[in-house]
mmCIF file of C-alpha atoms and ligand atoms in Angstrom:
data_model
loop_
_atom_site.group_PDB
_atom_site.id
_atom_site.type_symbol
_atom_site.label_atom_id
_atom_site.label_comp_id
_atom_site.label_asym_id
_atom_site.label_seq_id
_atom_site.Cartn_x
_atom_site.Cartn_y
_atom_site.Cartn_z
ATOM 1 C CA MET A 14 54.226 79.339 60.036
ATOM 2 C CA SER A 15 56.236 76.155 60.070
ATOM 3 C CA HIS A 16 55.966 73.676 57.271
ATOM 4 C CA ALA A 17 57.884 70.832 58.846
ATOM 5 C CA PRO A 18 56.810 67.730 56.998
ATOM 6 C CA GLN A 19 54.990 65.328 59.221
ATOM 7 C CA ALA A 20 53.714 61.968 58.154
ATOM 8 C CA PRO A 21 50.435 60.806 59.605
ATOM 9 C CA ALA A 22 51.211 58.198 62.235
ATOM 10 C CA GLY A 23 51.770 54.694 60.965
ATOM 11 C CA LEU A 24 52.114 55.658 57.321
ATOM 12 C CA GLY A 25 55.858 55.410 56.941
ATOM 13 C CA PRO A 26 58.426 58.101 56.254
ATOM 14 C CA ALA A 27 57.531 61.747 55.768
ATOM 15 C CA VAL A 28 56.550 62.976 52.303
ATOM 16 C CA ASP A 29 57.024 66.634 51.366
ATOM 17 C CA LEU A 30 54.994 66.644 48.184
ATOM 18 C CA THR A 31 52.424 64.259 46.739
ATOM 19 C CA VAL A 32 51.351 64.695 43.136
ATOM 20 C CA ILE A 33 47.982 63.120 42.357
ATOM 21 C CA VAL A 34 47.524 61.976 38.753
ATOM 22 C CA PRO A 35 44.008 60.812 37.825
ATOM 23 C CA VAL A 36 44.232 58.251 35.024
ATOM 24 C CA TYR A 37 41.483 57.179 32.678
ATOM 25 C CA ASN A 38 42.791 55.404 29.571
ATOM 26 C CA GLU A 39 46.054 57.362 29.406
ATOM 27 C CA GLU A 40 48.308 54.569 28.145
ATOM 28 C CA PRO A 41 50.133 56.667 25.499
ATOM 29 C CA ASN A 42 50.805 59.533 27.938
ATOM 30 C CA LEU A 43 52.029 57.982 31.172
ATOM 31 C CA ARG A 44 55.696 57.381 30.254
ATOM 32 C CA ALA A 45 56.002 60.851 28.753
ATOM 33 C CA LEU A 46 54.371 62.376 31.834
ATOM 34 C CA TYR A 47 56.661 60.480 34.191
ATOM 35 C CA ALA A 48 59.736 61.518 32.197
ATOM 36 C CA ARG A 49 58.893 65.193 32.769
ATOM 37 C CA LEU A 50 57.288 64.960 36.213
ATOM 38 C CA GLU A 51 59.919 62.880 38.022
ATOM 39 C CA PRO A 52 62.925 65.210 37.488
ATOM 40 C CA THR A 53 60.793 68.247 38.373
ATOM 41 C CA LEU A 54 59.775 66.672 41.668
ATOM 42 C CA ALA A 55 63.236 65.321 42.469
ATOM 43 C CA ALA A 56 64.523 68.900 42.142
ATOM 44 C CA ILE A 57 61.879 70.170 44.595
ATOM 45 C CA SER A 58 62.434 67.514 47.251
ATOM 46 C CA ALA A 59 63.839 64.009 47.436
ATOM 47 C CA ARG A 60 60.811 63.104 49.528
ATOM 48 C CA TYR A 61 58.182 63.315 46.831
ATOM 49 C CA GLU A 62 55.456 60.849 45.929
ATOM 50 C CA ILE A 63 53.638 60.368 42.619
ATOM 51 C CA LEU A 64 50.180 58.956 43.273
ATOM 52 C CA PHE A 65 48.400 57.559 40.234
ATOM 53 C CA VAL A 66 44.672 57.029 40.701
ATOM 54 C CA ASP A 67 43.365 54.665 38.059
ATOM 55 C CA ASP A 68 39.730 55.521 37.419
ATOM 56 C CA GLY A 69 38.693 52.235 35.813
ATOM 57 C CA SER A 70 40.933 52.440 32.735
ATOM 58 C CA ARG A 71 40.235 49.848 30.093
ATOM 59 C CA ASP A 72 43.592 50.107 28.337
ATOM 60 C CA ARG A 73 47.069 49.133 29.534
ATOM 61 C CA SER A 74 47.532 52.221 31.758
ATOM 62 C CA MET A 75 47.910 50.157 34.923
ATOM 63 C CA GLU A 76 50.597 47.941 33.436
ATOM 64 C CA ILE A 77 52.658 51.050 32.843
ATOM 65 C CA VAL A 78 51.938 52.431 36.309
ATOM 66 C CA ARG A 79 52.906 49.131 37.948
ATOM 67 C CA ALA A 80 56.124 49.062 35.926
ATOM 68 C CA LEU A 81 56.926 52.620 37.045
ATOM 69 C CA GLY A 82 56.201 51.575 40.623
ATOM 70 C CA ALA A 83 58.647 48.687 40.293
ATOM 71 C CA GLU A 84 61.335 51.069 38.977
ATOM 72 C CA ASN A 85 60.721 53.781 41.555
ATOM 73 C CA PRO A 86 59.343 53.166 45.057
ATOM 74 C CA ARG A 87 58.130 56.780 45.127
ATOM 75 C CA VAL A 88 55.484 55.890 42.540
ATOM 76 C CA LYS A 89 52.285 54.837 44.316
ATOM 77 C CA TYR A 90 48.929 53.908 42.912
ATOM 78 C CA VAL A 91 45.305 53.433 43.855
ATOM 79 C CA VAL A 92 43.086 51.489 41.467
ATOM 80 C CA LEU A 93 39.371 52.229 41.644
ATOM 81 C CA SER A 94 36.921 49.397 41.039
ATOM 82 C CA ARG A 95 35.356 51.080 38.003
ATOM 83 C CA ASN A 96 35.144 54.465 36.283
ATOM 84 C CA PHE A 97 33.774 56.846 38.917
ATOM 85 C CA GLY A 98 34.712 60.064 37.142
ATOM 86 C CA HIS A 99 37.524 62.582 37.487
ATOM 87 C CA GLN A 100 36.256 64.336 40.633
ATOM 88 C CA VAL A 101 35.835 61.099 42.580
ATOM 89 C CA ALA A 102 39.268 59.926 41.405
ATOM 90 C CA LEU A 103 40.704 63.152 42.836
ATOM 91 C CA SER A 104 38.919 62.535 46.156
ATOM 92 C CA ALA A 105 40.462 59.066 46.305
ATOM 93 C CA GLY A 106 43.823 60.694 45.628
ATOM 94 C CA LEU A 107 43.367 63.226 48.443
ATOM 95 C CA ASP A 108 42.459 60.384 50.809
ATOM 96 C CA HIS A 109 45.652 58.485 49.992
ATOM 97 C CA ALA A 110 48.092 61.390 49.645
ATOM 98 C CA ARG A 111 50.654 61.586 52.439
ATOM 99 C CA GLY A 112 52.471 64.782 51.497
ATOM 100 C CA SER A 113 52.575 67.937 53.589
ATOM 101 C CA ALA A 114 51.819 69.566 50.233
ATOM 102 C CA VAL A 115 49.591 67.937 47.630
ATOM 103 C CA ALA A 116 49.380 68.785 43.927
ATOM 104 C CA ILE A 117 46.920 67.641 41.260
ATOM 105 C CA ILE A 118 47.898 67.307 37.614
ATOM 106 C CA ASP A 119 46.223 65.804 34.535
ATOM 107 C CA ALA A 120 47.815 62.702 33.030
ATOM 108 C CA ASP A 121 47.640 63.942 29.434
ATOM 109 C CA LEU A 122 50.408 66.580 29.747
ATOM 110 C CA GLN A 123 47.982 69.445 29.208
ATOM 111 C CA ASP A 124 49.280 70.838 32.476
ATOM 112 C CA PRO A 125 53.061 71.369 32.160
ATOM 113 C CA PRO A 126 54.687 69.459 35.069
ATOM 114 C CA GLU A 127 57.626 71.919 35.152
ATOM 115 C CA LEU A 128 55.248 74.597 36.443
ATOM 116 C CA LEU A 129 55.027 72.694 39.734
ATOM 117 C CA ALA A 130 58.447 74.074 40.766
ATOM 118 C CA GLU A 131 57.146 77.645 40.610
ATOM 119 C CA MET A 132 53.838 76.682 42.214
ATOM 120 C CA HIS A 133 55.575 74.881 45.078
ATOM 121 C CA ALA A 134 57.929 77.825 45.693
ATOM 122 C CA LYS A 135 54.948 80.160 45.880
ATOM 123 C CA LEU A 136 53.123 77.834 48.264
ATOM 124 C CA ARG A 137 56.104 77.777 50.589
ATOM 125 C CA GLY A 138 56.262 81.554 50.309
ATOM 126 C CA GLY A 139 53.193 81.682 52.539
ATOM 127 C CA PHE A 140 50.095 80.538 50.663
ATOM 128 C CA GLN A 141 47.949 77.482 51.267
ATOM 129 C CA VAL A 142 46.652 77.110 47.707
ATOM 130 C CA VAL A 143 48.452 77.941 44.487
ATOM 131 C CA TYR A 144 46.373 77.276 41.420
ATOM 132 C CA ALA A 145 47.397 77.435 37.794
ATOM 133 C CA GLN A 146 45.309 79.840 35.771
ATOM 134 C CA ARG A 147 45.065 79.446 32.000
ATOM 135 C CA ARG A 148 46.277 82.373 29.963
ATOM 136 C CA SER A 149 45.388 80.494 26.786
ATOM 137 C CA ARG A 150 44.375 77.000 25.815
ATOM 138 C CA LYS A 151 45.179 74.932 22.754
ATOM 139 C CA ASP A 152 43.147 71.920 23.693
ATOM 140 C CA LYS A 153 39.538 72.700 22.916
ATOM 141 C CA SER A 154 37.290 73.144 19.964
ATOM 142 C CA LEU A 155 35.850 76.636 19.702
ATOM 143 C CA VAL A 156 32.483 75.399 20.982
ATOM 144 C CA LYS A 157 34.063 73.847 24.083
ATOM 145 C CA LYS A 158 36.154 76.969 24.717
ATOM 146 C CA VAL A 159 33.049 79.150 24.600
ATOM 147 C CA ALA A 160 31.123 76.675 26.784
ATOM 148 C CA TYR A 161 33.896 76.776 29.413
ATOM 149 C CA LYS A 162 34.082 80.577 29.376
ATOM 150 C CA VAL A 163 30.315 80.901 29.746
ATOM 151 C CA PHE A 164 30.196 78.295 32.519
ATOM 152 C CA TYR A 165 32.928 79.869 34.666
ATOM 153 C CA ARG A 166 31.366 83.300 34.336
ATOM 154 C CA LEU A 167 27.854 82.018 35.073
ATOM 155 C CA LEU A 168 29.109 80.171 38.142
ATOM 156 C CA ALA A 169 30.926 83.283 39.349
ATOM 157 C CA ARG A 170 27.648 85.234 39.022
ATOM 158 C CA LEU A 171 25.477 82.640 40.706
ATOM 159 C CA SER A 172 27.607 81.592 43.657
ATOM 160 C CA GLN A 173 28.549 83.541 46.748
ATOM 161 C CA ILE A 174 32.105 82.270 46.847
ATOM 162 C CA GLU A 175 34.933 83.421 44.628
ATOM 163 C CA ILE A 176 35.807 80.610 42.272
ATOM 164 C CA PRO A 177 38.752 81.813 40.164
ATOM 165 C CA LEU A 178 38.005 82.089 36.437
ATOM 166 C CA ASP A 179 39.603 79.740 33.895
ATOM 167 C CA THR A 180 41.109 77.446 36.478
ATOM 168 C CA GLY A 181 40.931 73.681 36.387
ATOM 169 C CA ASP A 182 42.133 71.279 39.024
ATOM 170 C CA PHE A 183 45.848 71.833 38.313
ATOM 171 C CA ARG A 184 46.925 73.223 41.680
ATOM 172 C CA ILE A 185 49.036 72.647 44.753
ATOM 173 C CA MET A 186 47.663 72.752 48.281
ATOM 174 C CA ASP A 187 48.919 72.730 51.808
ATOM 175 C CA ARG A 188 48.045 69.790 54.072
ATOM 176 C CA LYS A 189 45.600 72.027 55.985
ATOM 177 C CA VAL A 190 43.540 72.553 52.842
ATOM 178 C CA VAL A 191 43.648 68.855 51.987
ATOM 179 C CA ASP A 192 42.339 68.012 55.461
ATOM 180 C CA ALA A 193 39.606 70.650 55.052
ATOM 181 C CA LEU A 194 38.555 69.172 51.697
ATOM 182 C CA ARG A 195 38.501 65.693 53.175
ATOM 183 C CA ALA A 196 36.172 66.982 55.905
ATOM 184 C CA MET A 197 33.611 67.973 53.262
ATOM 185 C CA PRO A 198 31.351 64.935 52.992
ATOM 186 C CA GLU A 199 29.266 65.852 49.975
ATOM 187 C CA GLN A 200 28.566 63.162 47.408
ATOM 188 C CA HIS A 201 28.664 65.477 44.424
ATOM 189 C CA LYS A 202 32.208 66.732 44.367
ATOM 190 C CA PHE A 203 33.192 69.904 42.565
ATOM 191 C CA LEU A 204 36.740 70.328 43.755
ATOM 192 C CA ARG A 205 37.467 73.752 42.220
ATOM 193 C CA GLY A 206 34.459 75.171 44.039
ATOM 194 C CA GLN A 207 35.273 73.357 47.267
ATOM 195 C CA VAL A 208 38.841 74.671 47.323
ATOM 196 C CA ALA A 209 37.475 78.198 46.957
ATOM 197 C CA TRP A 210 34.846 77.506 49.620
ATOM 198 C CA VAL A 211 37.272 76.293 52.304
ATOM 199 C CA GLY A 212 39.131 79.602 52.201
ATOM 200 C CA PHE A 213 42.788 80.059 53.307
ATOM 201 C CA ASP A 214 45.284 82.160 51.323
ATOM 202 C CA HIS A 215 45.251 81.580 47.583
ATOM 203 C CA ALA A 216 47.602 82.652 44.809
ATOM 204 C CA ALA A 217 47.657 82.087 41.054
ATOM 205 C CA VAL A 218 50.374 81.194 38.596
ATOM 206 C CA GLU A 219 49.590 81.780 34.916
ATOM 207 C CA TYR A 220 50.266 79.268 32.176
ATOM 208 C CA ASP A 221 49.414 78.319 28.616
ATOM 209 C CA ARG A 222 47.459 75.101 28.480
ATOM 210 C CA ASP A 223 48.864 72.659 25.941
ATOM 211 C CA ALA A 224 46.996 70.307 23.689
ATOM 212 C CA ARG A 225 46.624 66.690 24.774
ATOM 213 C CA HIS A 226 49.871 64.698 24.321
ATOM 214 C CA ALA A 227 47.997 61.688 22.906
ATOM 215 C CA GLY A 228 44.765 59.771 23.262
ATOM 216 C CA ALA A 229 41.186 60.971 23.521
ATOM 217 C CA PRO A 230 39.717 63.138 26.287
ATOM 218 C CA GLY A 231 37.872 61.139 28.949
ATOM 219 C CA TYR A 232 35.580 64.116 29.519
ATOM 220 C CA THR A 233 32.671 63.716 27.149
ATOM 221 C CA TRP A 234 30.064 66.439 26.684
ATOM 222 C CA ARG A 235 27.802 64.443 28.987
ATOM 223 C CA LYS A 236 30.397 64.315 31.802
ATOM 224 C CA LEU A 237 31.113 68.022 31.356
ATOM 225 C CA PHE A 238 27.422 68.869 31.586
ATOM 226 C CA LEU A 239 27.039 66.807 34.770
ATOM 227 C CA LEU A 240 30.111 68.539 36.227
ATOM 228 C CA ALA A 241 28.600 71.928 35.422
ATOM 229 C CA VAL A 242 25.321 70.954 37.103
ATOM 230 C CA ASP A 243 27.229 69.747 40.178
ATOM 231 C CA GLY A 244 29.159 73.008 40.277
ATOM 232 C CA ILE A 245 26.089 75.203 40.129
ATOM 233 C CA THR A 246 23.841 73.201 42.440
ATOM 234 C CA SER A 247 26.592 72.762 45.049
ATOM 235 C CA PHE A 248 27.473 76.410 45.242
ATOM 236 C CA SER A 249 24.349 78.330 44.344
ATOM 237 C CA ASP A 250 20.716 78.437 45.442
ATOM 238 C CA VAL A 251 19.817 80.889 42.696
ATOM 239 C CA PRO A 252 18.131 78.310 40.418
ATOM 240 C CA LEU A 253 15.932 77.230 43.354
ATOM 241 C CA ARG A 254 15.045 80.824 44.089
ATOM 242 C CA LEU A 255 13.903 81.397 40.503
ATOM 243 C CA ALA A 256 10.450 79.977 41.303
ATOM 244 C CA THR A 257 9.990 82.523 44.087
ATOM 245 C CA PHE A 258 10.964 85.431 41.827
ATOM 246 C CA ALA A 259 8.810 84.129 38.992
ATOM 247 C CA GLY A 260 5.907 83.535 41.408
ATOM 248 C CA LEU A 261 6.090 87.078 42.750
ATOM 249 C CA ILE A 262 6.224 88.629 39.296
ATOM 250 C CA VAL A 263 3.455 86.442 37.858
ATOM 251 C CA SER A 264 1.219 87.059 40.891
ATOM 252 C CA PHE A 265 1.705 90.791 40.534
ATOM 253 C CA VAL A 266 0.865 90.748 36.819
ATOM 254 C CA ALA A 267 -2.066 88.421 37.517
ATOM 255 C CA PHE A 268 -3.404 90.836 40.116
ATOM 256 C CA LEU A 269 -3.345 93.698 37.587
ATOM 257 C CA LEU A 270 -5.054 91.506 34.985
ATOM 258 C CA ILE A 271 -7.722 90.436 37.503
ATOM 259 C CA VAL A 272 -8.495 94.093 38.195
ATOM 260 C CA TYR A 273 -8.634 94.695 34.431
ATOM 261 C CA ALA A 274 -10.961 91.704 33.891
ATOM 262 C CA LEU A 275 -13.321 92.881 36.640
ATOM 263 C CA VAL A 276 -13.324 96.450 35.363
ATOM 264 C CA SER A 277 -14.137 95.317 31.837
ATOM 265 C CA TYR A 278 -16.882 93.029 33.186
ATOM 266 C CA PHE A 279 -18.653 95.949 34.795
ATOM 267 C CA TYR A 280 -17.908 98.709 32.257
ATOM 268 C CA ASN A 281 -17.432 96.955 28.912
ATOM 269 C CA ALA A 282 -20.695 95.647 27.503
ATOM 270 C CA ARG A 283 -18.892 93.500 24.897
ATOM 271 C CA THR A 284 -17.123 91.159 27.352
ATOM 272 C CA PRO A 285 -17.952 87.590 26.213
ATOM 273 C CA GLN A 286 -19.940 85.415 28.558
ATOM 274 C CA GLY A 287 -17.710 83.549 31.062
ATOM 275 C CA TRP A 288 -14.481 85.356 30.090
ATOM 276 C CA THR A 289 -14.131 87.254 33.341
ATOM 277 C CA SER A 290 -14.629 84.325 35.697
ATOM 278 C CA LEU A 291 -12.283 82.208 33.554
ATOM 279 C CA MET A 292 -9.544 84.862 33.519
ATOM 280 C CA VAL A 293 -9.836 85.569 37.230
ATOM 281 C CA SER A 294 -9.616 81.925 38.253
ATOM 282 C CA VAL A 295 -6.791 81.008 35.839
ATOM 283 C CA LEU A 296 -4.661 84.006 36.818
ATOM 284 C CA PHE A 297 -5.343 83.574 40.524
ATOM 285 C CA LEU A 298 -4.463 79.877 40.472
ATOM 286 C CA GLY A 299 -1.380 80.428 38.311
ATOM 287 C CA GLY A 300 0.014 83.045 40.663
ATOM 288 C CA ILE A 301 -0.723 81.001 43.774
ATOM 289 C CA GLN A 302 0.845 77.888 42.277
ATOM 290 C CA LEU A 303 4.096 79.548 41.309
ATOM 291 C CA LEU A 304 4.355 81.249 44.693
ATOM 292 C CA SER A 305 3.785 77.965 46.500
ATOM 293 C CA ILE A 306 6.454 76.255 44.404
ATOM 294 C CA GLY A 307 8.743 79.141 45.296
ATOM 295 C CA ILE A 308 8.086 78.697 49.000
ATOM 296 C CA ILE A 309 8.774 74.974 48.722
ATOM 297 C CA GLY A 310 11.939 75.886 46.813
ATOM 298 C CA GLU A 311 13.113 78.058 49.704
ATOM 299 C CA TYR A 312 12.722 75.154 52.119
ATOM 300 C CA ILE A 313 14.389 72.717 49.741
ATOM 301 C CA GLY A 314 17.259 75.188 49.458
ATOM 302 C CA ARG A 315 17.753 75.035 53.208
ATOM 303 C CA LEU A 316 17.424 71.257 53.211
ATOM 304 C CA ALA A 317 20.013 71.080 50.419
ATOM 305 C CA SER A 318 22.509 73.161 52.370
ATOM 306 C CA ASP A 319 21.940 71.110 55.520
ATOM 307 C CA ALA A 320 22.118 67.862 53.588
ATOM 308 C CA ARG A 321 25.587 68.838 52.340
ATOM 309 C CA ARG A 322 26.691 68.513 55.978
ATOM 310 C CA ARG A 323 29.661 70.752 55.451
ATOM 311 C CA PRO A 324 31.777 71.729 58.422
ATOM 312 C CA LEU A 325 30.928 75.227 59.598
ATOM 313 C CA TYR A 326 34.478 76.583 59.461
ATOM 314 C CA PHE A 327 38.152 75.739 59.219
ATOM 315 C CA VAL A 328 40.936 77.237 61.311
ATOM 316 C CA LYS A 329 43.964 78.620 59.464
ATOM 317 C CA ASP A 330 46.067 79.441 62.497
ATOM 318 C CA THR A 331 45.607 79.566 66.271
ATOM 319 C CA ASN A 332 47.600 79.650 69.466
ATOM 320 C CA SER A 333 44.794 78.147 71.468
ATOM 321 C CA THR A 334 44.531 74.416 71.939
ATOM 322 C CA PRO A 335 41.017 73.114 71.306
ATOM 323 C CA SER A 336 39.180 71.865 74.362
ATOM 324 C CA ALA A 337 38.884 68.121 74.294
HETATM 325 N N1 UDP B 17 39.860 61.392 33.982
HETATM 326 C C1 UDP B 17 39.456 60.496 34.978
HETATM 327 N N2 UDP B 17 38.191 59.953 34.910
HETATM 328 C C2 UDP B 17 37.316 60.277 33.917
HETATM 329 C C3 UDP B 17 37.713 61.218 32.926
HETATM 330 C C4 UDP B 17 38.993 61.758 32.995
HETATM 331 O O1 UDP B 17 40.226 60.194 35.894
HETATM 332 O O2 UDP B 17 36.205 59.749 33.910
HETATM 333 C C5 UDP B 17 41.227 61.974 34.067
HETATM 334 C C6 UDP B 17 42.035 61.899 32.768
HETATM 335 O O3 UDP B 17 42.781 60.702 32.688
HETATM 336 C C7 UDP B 17 42.952 63.109 32.898
HETATM 337 C C8 UDP B 17 42.083 64.113 33.658
HETATM 338 O O4 UDP B 17 41.082 63.345 34.318
HETATM 339 O O5 UDP B 17 44.105 62.841 33.664
HETATM 340 C C9 UDP B 17 41.446 65.150 32.741
HETATM 341 O O6 UDP B 17 40.663 64.487 31.772
HETATM 342 P P1 UDP B 17 40.536 64.997 30.253
HETATM 343 O O7 UDP B 17 41.891 65.235 29.687
HETATM 344 O O8 UDP B 17 39.659 64.050 29.547
HETATM 345 O O9 UDP B 17 39.757 66.347 30.477
HETATM 346 P P2 UDP B 17 39.943 67.740 29.713
HETATM 347 O O10 UDP B 17 41.409 68.003 29.633
HETATM 348 O O11 UDP B 17 39.320 67.545 28.392
HETATM 349 O O12 UDP B 17 39.224 68.721 30.593
HETATM 350 MG MG1 MG B 18 42.868 66.759 29.113
#
């Protein structure tokens, strides 16, 4: 497969590698990041591009980015109108990236920029996605570490696609994958799941995740919880199906209890007045209600998957030209 860099028409000279850096209040980290990232990229290709996406920072992050841009024309930036969240910032980055390969890295130096050399070499060795998988992490409190572990394993159980464990958004992708991701129109982005969903050939590189260089994490517990909900609802219908399972089980148990109530009505003289009719109607209604909710859930599940409006497939390679 050829990897000749090709710039989209009208967008200036070709770029071999774009590195997207989402930025939310990263003022104390940006110079340090640039000092490590720039030489790494220059060694990979002279035609690199560093694309900062400012996600509504309220500190002086953009002043630093603009200064870097003035020093180095390979530093580009996109400033969002407010804080939209990490995943949306990444989408904006993918939309503006021009590289024939595109990498994503955090601004806080938790992802070592030097690893990009190895990741890029692997990508060019014949993969379309090379993601960095954490061997260890120094960044989180024990509670957060456990929460992450549980979440990744739960998601792996619930979804049909193989989302690699302990992997964030630190990764490098071929242009084909970037175009596939951009063709996914869903509003609730969960990039790690989407990259797994689009397919293509994936490989991992292991690393030890560092602690934050400086500043406070922009991911609060609330944002993490919302991300987890997006991940599960975008890639699993299991929670929707729960009502059907529960409805079937409850109806079955209710049926047994109805039989029991009727039997005791006819054969047990000590059944209190009204107990049987009450039991029968409550159990019957309960079972029917849960089953109906389950049926509605099944339809909503289908609506949800249609509403995502995802493309049906992506082509990795072909020697046939598509009919116009
Ligand atoms: N970030 C962002 N928007 C947000 C929160 C975070 O663009 O609303 C960026 C942040 O600047 C950093 C990356 O996303 O480059 C990861 O954020 P953070 O370090 O807070 O996440 P954690 O490392 O705790 O998962
Ligand atoms: Mg971080």
